[in-house]
CSV table of C-alpha atoms in Angstrom, one decimal:
chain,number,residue,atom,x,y,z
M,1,UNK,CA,-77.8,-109.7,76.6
M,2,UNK,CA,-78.6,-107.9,73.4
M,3,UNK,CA,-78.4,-110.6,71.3
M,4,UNK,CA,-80.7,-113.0,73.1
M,5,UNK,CA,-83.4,-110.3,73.4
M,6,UNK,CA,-83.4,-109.0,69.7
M,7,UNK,CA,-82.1,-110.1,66.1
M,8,UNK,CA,-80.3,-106.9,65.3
M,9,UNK,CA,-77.9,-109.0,62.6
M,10,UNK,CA,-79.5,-108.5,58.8
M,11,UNK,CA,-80.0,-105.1,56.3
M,12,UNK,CA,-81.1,-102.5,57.9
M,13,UNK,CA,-83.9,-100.2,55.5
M,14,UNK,CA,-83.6,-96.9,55.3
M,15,UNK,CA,-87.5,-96.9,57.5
M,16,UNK,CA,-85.3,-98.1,60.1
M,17,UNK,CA,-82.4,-95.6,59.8
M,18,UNK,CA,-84.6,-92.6,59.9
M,19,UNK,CA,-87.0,-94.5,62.5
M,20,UNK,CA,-83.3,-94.7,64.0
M,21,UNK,CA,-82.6,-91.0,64.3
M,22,UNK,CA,-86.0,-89.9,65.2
M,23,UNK,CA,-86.0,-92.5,68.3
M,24,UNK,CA,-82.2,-90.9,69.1
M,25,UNK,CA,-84.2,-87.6,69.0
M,26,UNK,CA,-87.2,-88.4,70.9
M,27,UNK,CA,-85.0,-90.2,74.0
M,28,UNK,CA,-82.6,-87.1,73.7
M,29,UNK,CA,-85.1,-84.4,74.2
M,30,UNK,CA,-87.2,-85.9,77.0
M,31,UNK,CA,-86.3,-84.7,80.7
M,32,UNK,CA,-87.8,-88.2,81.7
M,33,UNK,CA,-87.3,-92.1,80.5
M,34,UNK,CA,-89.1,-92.8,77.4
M,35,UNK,CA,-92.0,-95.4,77.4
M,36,UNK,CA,-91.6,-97.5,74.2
M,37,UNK,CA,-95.2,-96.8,73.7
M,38,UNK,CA,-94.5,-93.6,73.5
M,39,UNK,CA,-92.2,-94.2,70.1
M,40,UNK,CA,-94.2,-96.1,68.6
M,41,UNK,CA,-97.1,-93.2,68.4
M,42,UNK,CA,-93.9,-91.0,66.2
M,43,UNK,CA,-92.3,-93.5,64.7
M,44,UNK,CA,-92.6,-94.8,61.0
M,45,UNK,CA,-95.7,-97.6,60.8
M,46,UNK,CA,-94.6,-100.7,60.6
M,47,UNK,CA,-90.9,-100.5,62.6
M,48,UNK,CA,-90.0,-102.9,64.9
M,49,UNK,CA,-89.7,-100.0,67.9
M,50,UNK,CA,-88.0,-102.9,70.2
M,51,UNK,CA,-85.0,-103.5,67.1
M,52,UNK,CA,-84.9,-100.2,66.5
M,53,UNK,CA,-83.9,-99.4,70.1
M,54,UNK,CA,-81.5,-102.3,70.8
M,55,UNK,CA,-79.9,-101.5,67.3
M,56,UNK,CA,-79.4,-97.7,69.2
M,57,UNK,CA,-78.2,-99.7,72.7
M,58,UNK,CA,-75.1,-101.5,70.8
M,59,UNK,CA,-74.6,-97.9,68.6
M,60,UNK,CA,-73.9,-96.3,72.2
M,61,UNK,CA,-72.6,-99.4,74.4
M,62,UNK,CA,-69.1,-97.9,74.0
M,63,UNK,CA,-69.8,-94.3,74.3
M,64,UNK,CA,-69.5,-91.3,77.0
M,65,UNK,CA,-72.9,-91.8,77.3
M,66,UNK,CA,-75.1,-94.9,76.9
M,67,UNK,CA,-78.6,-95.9,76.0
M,68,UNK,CA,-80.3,-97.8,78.9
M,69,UNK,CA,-84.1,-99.4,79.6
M,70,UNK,CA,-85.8,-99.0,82.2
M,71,UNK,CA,-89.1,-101.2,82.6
M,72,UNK,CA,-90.3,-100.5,79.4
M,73,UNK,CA,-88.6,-97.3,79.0
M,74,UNK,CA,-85.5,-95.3,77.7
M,75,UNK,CA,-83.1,-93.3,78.6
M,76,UNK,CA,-79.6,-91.7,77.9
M,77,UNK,CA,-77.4,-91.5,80.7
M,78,UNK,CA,-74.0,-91.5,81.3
M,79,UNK,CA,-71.2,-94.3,81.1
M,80,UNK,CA,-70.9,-96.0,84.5
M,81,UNK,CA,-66.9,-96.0,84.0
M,82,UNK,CA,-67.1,-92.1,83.6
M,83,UNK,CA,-69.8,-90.7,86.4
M,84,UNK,CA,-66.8,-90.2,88.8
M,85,UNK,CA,-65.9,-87.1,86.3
M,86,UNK,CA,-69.7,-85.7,86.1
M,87,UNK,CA,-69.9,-82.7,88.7
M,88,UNK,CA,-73.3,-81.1,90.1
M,89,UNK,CA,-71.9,-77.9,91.7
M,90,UNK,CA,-75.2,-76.2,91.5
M,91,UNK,CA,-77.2,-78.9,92.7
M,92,UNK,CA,-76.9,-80.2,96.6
M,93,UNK,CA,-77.7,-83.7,96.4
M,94,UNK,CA,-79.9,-84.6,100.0
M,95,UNK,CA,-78.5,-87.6,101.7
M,96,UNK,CA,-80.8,-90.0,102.9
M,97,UNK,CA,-81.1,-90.5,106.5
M,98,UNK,CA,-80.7,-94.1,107.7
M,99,UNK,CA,-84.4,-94.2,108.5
M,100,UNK,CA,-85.0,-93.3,105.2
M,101,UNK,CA,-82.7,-95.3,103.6
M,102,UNK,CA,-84.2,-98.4,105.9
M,103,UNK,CA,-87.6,-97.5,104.4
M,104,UNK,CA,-86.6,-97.5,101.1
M,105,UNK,CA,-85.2,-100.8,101.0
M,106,UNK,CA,-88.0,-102.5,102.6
M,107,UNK,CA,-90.5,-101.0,100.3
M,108,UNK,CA,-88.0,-101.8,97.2
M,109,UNK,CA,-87.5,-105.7,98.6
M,110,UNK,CA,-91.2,-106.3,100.2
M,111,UNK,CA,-93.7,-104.2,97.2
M,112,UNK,CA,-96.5,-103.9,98.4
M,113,UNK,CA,-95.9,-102.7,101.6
M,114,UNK,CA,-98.1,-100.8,104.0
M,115,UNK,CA,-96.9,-98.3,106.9
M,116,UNK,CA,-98.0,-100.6,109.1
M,117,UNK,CA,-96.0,-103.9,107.8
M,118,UNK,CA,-92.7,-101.3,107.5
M,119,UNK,CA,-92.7,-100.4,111.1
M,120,UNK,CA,-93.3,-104.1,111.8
M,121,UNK,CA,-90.0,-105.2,109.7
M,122,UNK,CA,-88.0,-102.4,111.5
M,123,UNK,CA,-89.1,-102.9,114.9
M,124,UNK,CA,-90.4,-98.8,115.1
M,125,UNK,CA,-92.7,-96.1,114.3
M,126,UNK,CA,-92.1,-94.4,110.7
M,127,UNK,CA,-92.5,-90.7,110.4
M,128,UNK,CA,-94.6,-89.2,107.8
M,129,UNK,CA,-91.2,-87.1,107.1
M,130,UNK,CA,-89.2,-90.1,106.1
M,131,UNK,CA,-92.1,-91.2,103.7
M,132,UNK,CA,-92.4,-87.8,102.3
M,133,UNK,CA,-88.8,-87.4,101.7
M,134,UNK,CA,-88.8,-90.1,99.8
M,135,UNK,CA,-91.8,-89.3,97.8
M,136,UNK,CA,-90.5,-86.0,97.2
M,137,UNK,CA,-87.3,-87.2,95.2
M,138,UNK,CA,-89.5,-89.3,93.0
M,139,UNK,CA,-88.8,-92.9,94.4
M,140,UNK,CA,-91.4,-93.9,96.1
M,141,UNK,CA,-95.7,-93.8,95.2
M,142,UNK,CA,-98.6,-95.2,96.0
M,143,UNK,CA,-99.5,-98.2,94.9
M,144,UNK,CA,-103.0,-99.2,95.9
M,145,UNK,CA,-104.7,-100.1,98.9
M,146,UNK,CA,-105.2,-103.8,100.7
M,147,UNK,CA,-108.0,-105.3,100.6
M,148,UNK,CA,-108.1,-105.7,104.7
M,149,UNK,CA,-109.9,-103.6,107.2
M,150,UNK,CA,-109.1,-100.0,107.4
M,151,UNK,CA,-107.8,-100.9,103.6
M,152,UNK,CA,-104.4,-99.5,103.9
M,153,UNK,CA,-102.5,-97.7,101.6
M,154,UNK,CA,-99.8,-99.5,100.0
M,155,UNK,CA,-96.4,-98.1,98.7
M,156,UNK,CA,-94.1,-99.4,96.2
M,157,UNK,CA,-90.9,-97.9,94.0
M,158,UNK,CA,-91.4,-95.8,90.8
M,159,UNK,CA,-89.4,-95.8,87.4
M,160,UNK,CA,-87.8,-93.1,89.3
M,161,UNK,CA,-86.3,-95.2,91.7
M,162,UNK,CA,-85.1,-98.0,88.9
M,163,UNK,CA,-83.7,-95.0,86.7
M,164,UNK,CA,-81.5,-93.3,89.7
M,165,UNK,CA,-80.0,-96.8,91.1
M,166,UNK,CA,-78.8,-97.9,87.4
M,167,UNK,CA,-82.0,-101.2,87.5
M,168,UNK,CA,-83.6,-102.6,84.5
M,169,UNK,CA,-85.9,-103.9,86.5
M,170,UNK,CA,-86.8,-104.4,90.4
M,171,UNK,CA,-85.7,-107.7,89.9
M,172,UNK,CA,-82.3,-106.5,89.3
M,173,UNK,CA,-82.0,-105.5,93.1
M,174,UNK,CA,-79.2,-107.5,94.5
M,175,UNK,CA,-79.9,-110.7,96.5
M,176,UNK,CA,-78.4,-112.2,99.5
M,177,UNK,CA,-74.8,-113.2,98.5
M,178,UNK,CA,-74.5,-110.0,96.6
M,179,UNK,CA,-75.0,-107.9,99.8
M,180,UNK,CA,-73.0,-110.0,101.7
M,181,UNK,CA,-70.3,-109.7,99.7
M,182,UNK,CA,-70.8,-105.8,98.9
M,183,UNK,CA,-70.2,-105.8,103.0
M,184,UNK,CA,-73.6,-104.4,103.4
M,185,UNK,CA,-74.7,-107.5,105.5
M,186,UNK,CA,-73.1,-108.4,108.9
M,187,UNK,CA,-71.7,-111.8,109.5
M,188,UNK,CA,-74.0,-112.9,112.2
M,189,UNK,CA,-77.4,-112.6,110.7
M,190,UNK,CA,-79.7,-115.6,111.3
M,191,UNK,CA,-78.7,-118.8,108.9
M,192,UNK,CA,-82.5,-118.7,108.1
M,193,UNK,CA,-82.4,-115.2,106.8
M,194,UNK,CA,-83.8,-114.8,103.2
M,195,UNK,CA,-84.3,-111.6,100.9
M,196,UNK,CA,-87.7,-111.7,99.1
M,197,UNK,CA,-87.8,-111.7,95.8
M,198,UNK,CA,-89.6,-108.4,94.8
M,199,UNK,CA,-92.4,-108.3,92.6
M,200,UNK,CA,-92.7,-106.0,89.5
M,201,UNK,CA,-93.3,-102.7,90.6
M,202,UNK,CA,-96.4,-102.3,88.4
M,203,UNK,CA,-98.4,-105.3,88.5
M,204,UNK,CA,-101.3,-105.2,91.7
M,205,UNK,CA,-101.3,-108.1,94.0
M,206,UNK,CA,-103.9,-110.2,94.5
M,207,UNK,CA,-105.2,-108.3,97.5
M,208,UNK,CA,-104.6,-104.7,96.2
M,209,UNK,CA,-106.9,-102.7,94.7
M,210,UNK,CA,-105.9,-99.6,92.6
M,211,UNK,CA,-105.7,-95.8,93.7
M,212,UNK,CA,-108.7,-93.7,92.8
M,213,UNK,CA,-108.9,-90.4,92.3
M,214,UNK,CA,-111.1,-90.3,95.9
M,215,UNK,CA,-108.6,-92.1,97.3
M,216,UNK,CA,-106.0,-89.5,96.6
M,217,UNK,CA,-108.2,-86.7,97.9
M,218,UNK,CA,-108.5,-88.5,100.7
M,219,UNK,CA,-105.1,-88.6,101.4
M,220,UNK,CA,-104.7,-85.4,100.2
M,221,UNK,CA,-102.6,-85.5,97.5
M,222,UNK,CA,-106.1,-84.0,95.6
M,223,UNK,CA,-108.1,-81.2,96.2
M,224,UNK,CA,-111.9,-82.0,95.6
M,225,UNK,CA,-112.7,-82.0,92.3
M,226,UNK,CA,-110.1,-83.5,91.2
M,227,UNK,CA,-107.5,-80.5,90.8
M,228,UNK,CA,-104.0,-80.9,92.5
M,229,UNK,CA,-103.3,-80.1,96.2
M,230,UNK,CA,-101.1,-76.8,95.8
């Protein structure tokens, strides 16, 4: 709802129209969604970065291509209603095994999650293969690690993941009547079932500490020193 989120009625200066073009540049030009603080560093002083980008939204809500947030991010991507004509030939998309896909929902529905509290929801073991798949196309990271013995790691979803599936936010992920009526439910679940409600995909828990860097050489995703793991 644009409206309810920004007064974009009233003059508009001509700050605002050149802060206008420069943020159209700026989203245009970057490979990845734009953080809002981000603008603000290039923009002119004194703009009001979230009116100047919802003023952009409504500009491009009827358009081949549209201007969408992500978190606190920005991005240009194309119309919903046309994506059926957009064609990848020289790009093989990889499809998700259902293991994978499994994984990915539980982390997107129970953040933060450890390995351990994944293959407990599923019933078995989790490869490192599945995990690394989906860390590989950008959707999944680690979070932090819980403050419990043996102070597991724990995994959560990235903008990636929120950019790619079309969410604002991971609050956005459909709930229990909207999978059941997608058909992506079956009819005899438990009457007690319940989807949680997922919590923001940046904020630590009250348990969770944050990843340091000798954390990530201890997983290995550092070499010592600090330089990255070829």
């Amino acid at each position: 709802m644009i409206d309810a989120l920004d007064p974009l009625d009233g003059p508009v200066t001509g700050l605002e129209l050149e802060a206008e073009r420069t943020a159209e540049a700026l989203v245009f030009a970057a490979a990845e969604p734009v953080s809002e603080s981000y603008l603000a560093e290039r923009l002119p002083r004194g703009v009001d970065v979230a009116r100047i980008m919802w003023r952009l939204v409504r500009l491009y809500a009827g358009r081949g291509v549209n201007l969408i947030r992500v978190e606190d991010r920005w991005a240009f991507r194309t119309a919903a209603d046309l994506s059926f004509v957009i064609r990848r030939d020289d790009t093989e998309v990889r499809k998700l095994s259902r293991a994978a896909l499994e994984v990915l929902a539980i982390i997107a529905y129970h953040q933060p999650v450890t390995r351990a509290e994944i293959e407990e929801i599923r019933g078995v073991q989790t490869s490192r293969g599945t995990l690394d798949v989906l860390m590989e196309a950008g959707w999944v990271r680690f979070r932090g690690r819980r403050r419990t013995p043996g102070r597991p790691v724990t995994l959560g979803t990235t903008p990636r993941f929120l950019d790619h599936f079309g969410l604002e936010e991971i609050r956005d992920l459909p709930g229990l009547e909207e999978l059941k009526g997608a058909g992506l439910l079956s009819g005899r679940i438990p009457p007690d079932f319940r989807i949680p409600i997922p919590m923001s995909a940046e904020d630590l828990s009250e348990d969770e500490d944050p990843i340091t860097q000798l954390d990530l050489e201890e997983l290995g995703l550092l070499t010592p020193g600090g330089g990255e793991d070829e």
